[in-house]
């Protein structure tokens, strides 16, 4: 039976643990409470449910291939699993934006102004005829 490479499983584990830890932090700070509770439930439940779902896969497929094959067949369970993982990505983006959004905006604008003042920018705009 095929399986995913170890490096993918390590990245997957880091992703799940990061989602769980950020949800606990957000819950402890009383921020984004409904999203944090949902993330805690999904970051524990989705990997367990995913493991149980991929136990009966064909011998020539790994876990991810099995999931996408089941999605292409329109299996409701596989679609729900995919939506769980999409939500966890959404949560990480929401967490970063909520806690670091002002700093990201400030430093990206600063970087943009520095870039526009650089000699490289003026050289490129002269080449384009601006």
mmCIF file of C-alpha atoms in Angstrom:
data_model
loop_
_atom_site.group_PDB
_atom_site.id
_atom_site.type_symbol
_atom_site.label_atom_id
_atom_site.label_comp_id
_atom_site.label_asym_id
_atom_site.label_seq_id
_atom_site.Cartn_x
_atom_site.Cartn_y
_atom_site.Cartn_z
ATOM 1 C CA UNK A 1 0.000 0.000 0.000
ATOM 2 C CA UNK A 2 1.410 3.369 -1.019
ATOM 3 C CA UNK A 3 1.730 6.235 1.414
ATOM 4 C CA UNK A 4 2.683 9.892 1.292
ATOM 5 C CA UNK A 5 6.328 10.939 1.729
ATOM 6 C CA UNK A 6 7.541 11.673 5.236
ATOM 7 C CA UNK A 7 8.224 15.315 4.406
ATOM 8 C CA UNK A 8 4.575 15.813 3.403
ATOM 9 C CA UNK A 9 3.378 14.189 6.610
ATOM 10 C CA UNK A 10 5.660 16.431 8.671
ATOM 11 C CA UNK A 11 4.314 19.550 6.923
ATOM 12 C CA UNK A 12 0.768 18.245 7.423
ATOM 13 C CA UNK A 13 1.417 17.715 11.132
ATOM 14 C CA UNK A 14 2.903 21.193 11.491
ATOM 15 C CA UNK A 15 -0.137 22.655 9.713
ATOM 16 C CA UNK A 16 -2.593 20.853 12.005
ATOM 17 C CA UNK A 17 -0.632 21.712 15.159
ATOM 18 C CA UNK A 18 -0.311 25.361 14.094
ATOM 19 C CA UNK A 19 -4.064 25.576 13.542
ATOM 20 C CA UNK A 20 -4.724 24.006 16.939
ATOM 21 C CA UNK A 21 -2.219 26.188 18.807
ATOM 22 C CA UNK A 22 -3.406 29.421 17.163
ATOM 23 C CA UNK A 23 -7.015 28.532 17.996
ATOM 24 C CA UNK A 24 -6.092 27.932 21.633
ATOM 25 C CA UNK A 25 -4.201 31.238 21.747
ATOM 26 C CA UNK A 26 -7.121 33.075 20.189
ATOM 27 C CA UNK A 27 -9.519 31.442 22.631
ATOM 28 C CA UNK A 28 -7.310 32.362 25.601
ATOM 29 C CA UNK A 29 -7.232 36.009 24.477
ATOM 30 C CA UNK A 30 -11.019 36.069 23.933
ATOM 31 C CA UNK A 31 -10.704 36.902 20.249
ATOM 32 C CA UNK A 32 -12.511 35.236 17.349
ATOM 33 C CA UNK A 33 -14.153 32.802 19.770
ATOM 34 C CA UNK A 34 -16.636 31.041 17.408
ATOM 35 C CA UNK A 35 -13.942 30.552 14.770
ATOM 36 C CA UNK A 36 -11.477 29.333 17.405
ATOM 37 C CA UNK A 37 -13.877 26.711 18.781
ATOM 38 C CA UNK A 38 -14.638 25.460 15.289
ATOM 39 C CA UNK A 39 -10.913 25.286 14.533
ATOM 40 C CA UNK A 40 -10.174 23.326 17.701
ATOM 41 C CA UNK A 41 -12.868 20.802 16.810
ATOM 42 C CA UNK A 42 -11.763 20.496 13.173
ATOM 43 C CA UNK A 43 -8.022 20.381 13.875
ATOM 44 C CA UNK A 44 -8.605 17.366 16.107
ATOM 45 C CA UNK A 45 -11.460 15.761 14.189
ATOM 46 C CA UNK A 46 -10.380 16.206 10.559
ATOM 47 C CA UNK A 47 -7.115 14.207 10.794
ATOM 48 C CA UNK A 48 -8.823 11.409 12.721
ATOM 49 C CA UNK A 49 -11.748 11.273 10.333
ATOM 50 C CA UNK A 50 -9.387 11.506 7.363
ATOM 51 C CA UNK A 51 -7.381 8.567 8.681
ATOM 52 C CA UNK A 52 -10.507 6.470 9.100
ATOM 53 C CA UNK A 53 -11.734 7.503 5.648
ATOM 54 C CA UNK A 54 -8.529 6.503 3.850
ATOM 55 C CA UNK A 55 -8.153 3.094 5.520
ATOM 56 C CA UNK A 56 -10.197 1.408 2.794
ATOM 57 C CA UNK A 57 -8.320 2.880 -0.157
ATOM 58 C CA UNK A 58 -6.958 0.911 -3.097
ATOM 59 C CA UNK A 59 -3.442 -0.473 -2.803
ATOM 60 C CA UNK A 60 -2.075 1.634 -5.668
ATOM 61 C CA UNK A 61 -3.184 5.012 -4.212
ATOM 62 C CA UNK A 62 -1.866 7.129 -1.400
ATOM 63 C CA UNK A 63 -4.114 9.053 0.978
ATOM 64 C CA UNK A 64 -4.228 12.276 -1.040
ATOM 65 C CA UNK A 65 -4.884 10.515 -4.339
ATOM 66 C CA UNK A 66 -7.690 8.577 -2.678
ATOM 67 C CA UNK A 67 -9.264 11.760 -1.311
ATOM 68 C CA UNK A 68 -9.158 13.557 -4.668
ATOM 69 C CA UNK A 69 -10.453 10.493 -6.486
ATOM 70 C CA UNK A 70 -13.390 10.313 -4.105
ATOM 71 C CA UNK A 71 -14.034 14.050 -4.576
ATOM 72 C CA UNK A 72 -14.045 13.602 -8.350
ATOM 73 C CA UNK A 73 -16.658 10.881 -7.919
ATOM 74 C CA UNK A 74 -18.756 13.307 -5.882
ATOM 75 C CA UNK A 75 -18.572 11.497 -2.540
ATOM 76 C CA UNK A 76 -20.137 13.680 0.135
ATOM 77 C CA UNK A 77 -17.718 12.557 2.849
ATOM 78 C CA UNK A 78 -14.659 13.469 0.792
ATOM 79 C CA UNK A 79 -16.103 16.887 -0.031
ATOM 80 C CA UNK A 80 -16.769 17.552 3.660
ATOM 81 C CA UNK A 81 -13.172 16.559 4.474
ATOM 82 C CA UNK A 82 -11.877 18.940 1.821
ATOM 83 C CA UNK A 83 -14.051 21.731 3.229
ATOM 84 C CA UNK A 84 -12.628 21.054 6.701
ATOM 85 C CA UNK A 85 -9.092 21.538 5.425
ATOM 86 C CA UNK A 86 -10.109 24.645 3.460
ATOM 87 C CA UNK A 87 -11.590 26.045 6.675
ATOM 88 C CA UNK A 88 -8.332 25.374 8.553
ATOM 89 C CA UNK A 89 -6.431 27.331 5.871
ATOM 90 C CA UNK A 90 -9.034 30.083 6.173
ATOM 91 C CA UNK A 91 -8.534 30.104 9.936
ATOM 92 C CA UNK A 92 -4.769 30.541 9.658
ATOM 93 C CA UNK A 93 -5.249 33.435 7.236
ATOM 94 C CA UNK A 94 -7.845 35.024 9.525
ATOM 95 C CA UNK A 95 -5.596 34.608 12.548
ATOM 96 C CA UNK A 96 -2.612 36.192 10.798
ATOM 97 C CA UNK A 97 -4.745 39.047 9.477
ATOM 98 C CA UNK A 98 -6.395 39.701 12.843
ATOM 99 C CA UNK A 99 -3.224 39.669 14.921
ATOM 100 C CA UNK A 100 -0.679 40.970 12.401
ATOM 101 C CA UNK A 101 -2.792 42.787 9.791
ATOM 102 C CA UNK A 102 -1.889 46.333 10.841
ATOM 103 C CA UNK A 103 1.826 45.535 10.906
ATOM 104 C CA UNK A 104 1.662 43.786 7.530
ATOM 105 C CA UNK A 105 -0.166 46.744 6.016
ATOM 106 C CA UNK A 106 2.256 49.254 7.557
ATOM 107 C CA UNK A 107 5.397 47.446 6.430
ATOM 108 C CA UNK A 108 4.061 46.594 2.982
ATOM 109 C CA UNK A 109 3.246 50.285 2.371
ATOM 110 C CA UNK A 110 6.688 51.252 3.660
ATOM 111 C CA UNK A 111 8.277 48.696 1.365
ATOM 112 C CA UNK A 112 6.186 49.940 -1.567
ATOM 113 C CA UNK A 113 7.288 53.558 -1.034
ATOM 114 C CA UNK A 114 10.944 52.516 -0.672
ATOM 115 C CA UNK A 115 10.665 50.480 -3.860
ATOM 116 C CA UNK A 116 9.186 53.405 -5.781
ATOM 117 C CA UNK A 117 12.044 55.656 -4.596
ATOM 118 C CA UNK A 118 14.736 53.174 -5.628
ATOM 119 C CA UNK A 119 16.901 53.726 -8.720
ATOM 120 C CA UNK A 120 15.787 50.376 -10.091
ATOM 121 C CA UNK A 121 12.156 51.547 -10.183
ATOM 122 C CA UNK A 122 13.036 54.739 -12.074
ATOM 123 C CA UNK A 123 15.168 52.736 -14.497
ATOM 124 C CA UNK A 124 12.349 50.283 -15.185
ATOM 125 C CA UNK A 125 9.755 53.040 -15.606
ATOM 126 C CA UNK A 126 12.027 54.849 -18.097
ATOM 127 C CA UNK A 127 12.375 51.625 -20.105
ATOM 128 C CA UNK A 128 8.598 51.250 -20.261
ATOM 129 C CA UNK A 129 8.173 54.874 -21.301
ATOM 130 C CA UNK A 130 6.294 56.139 -18.256
#
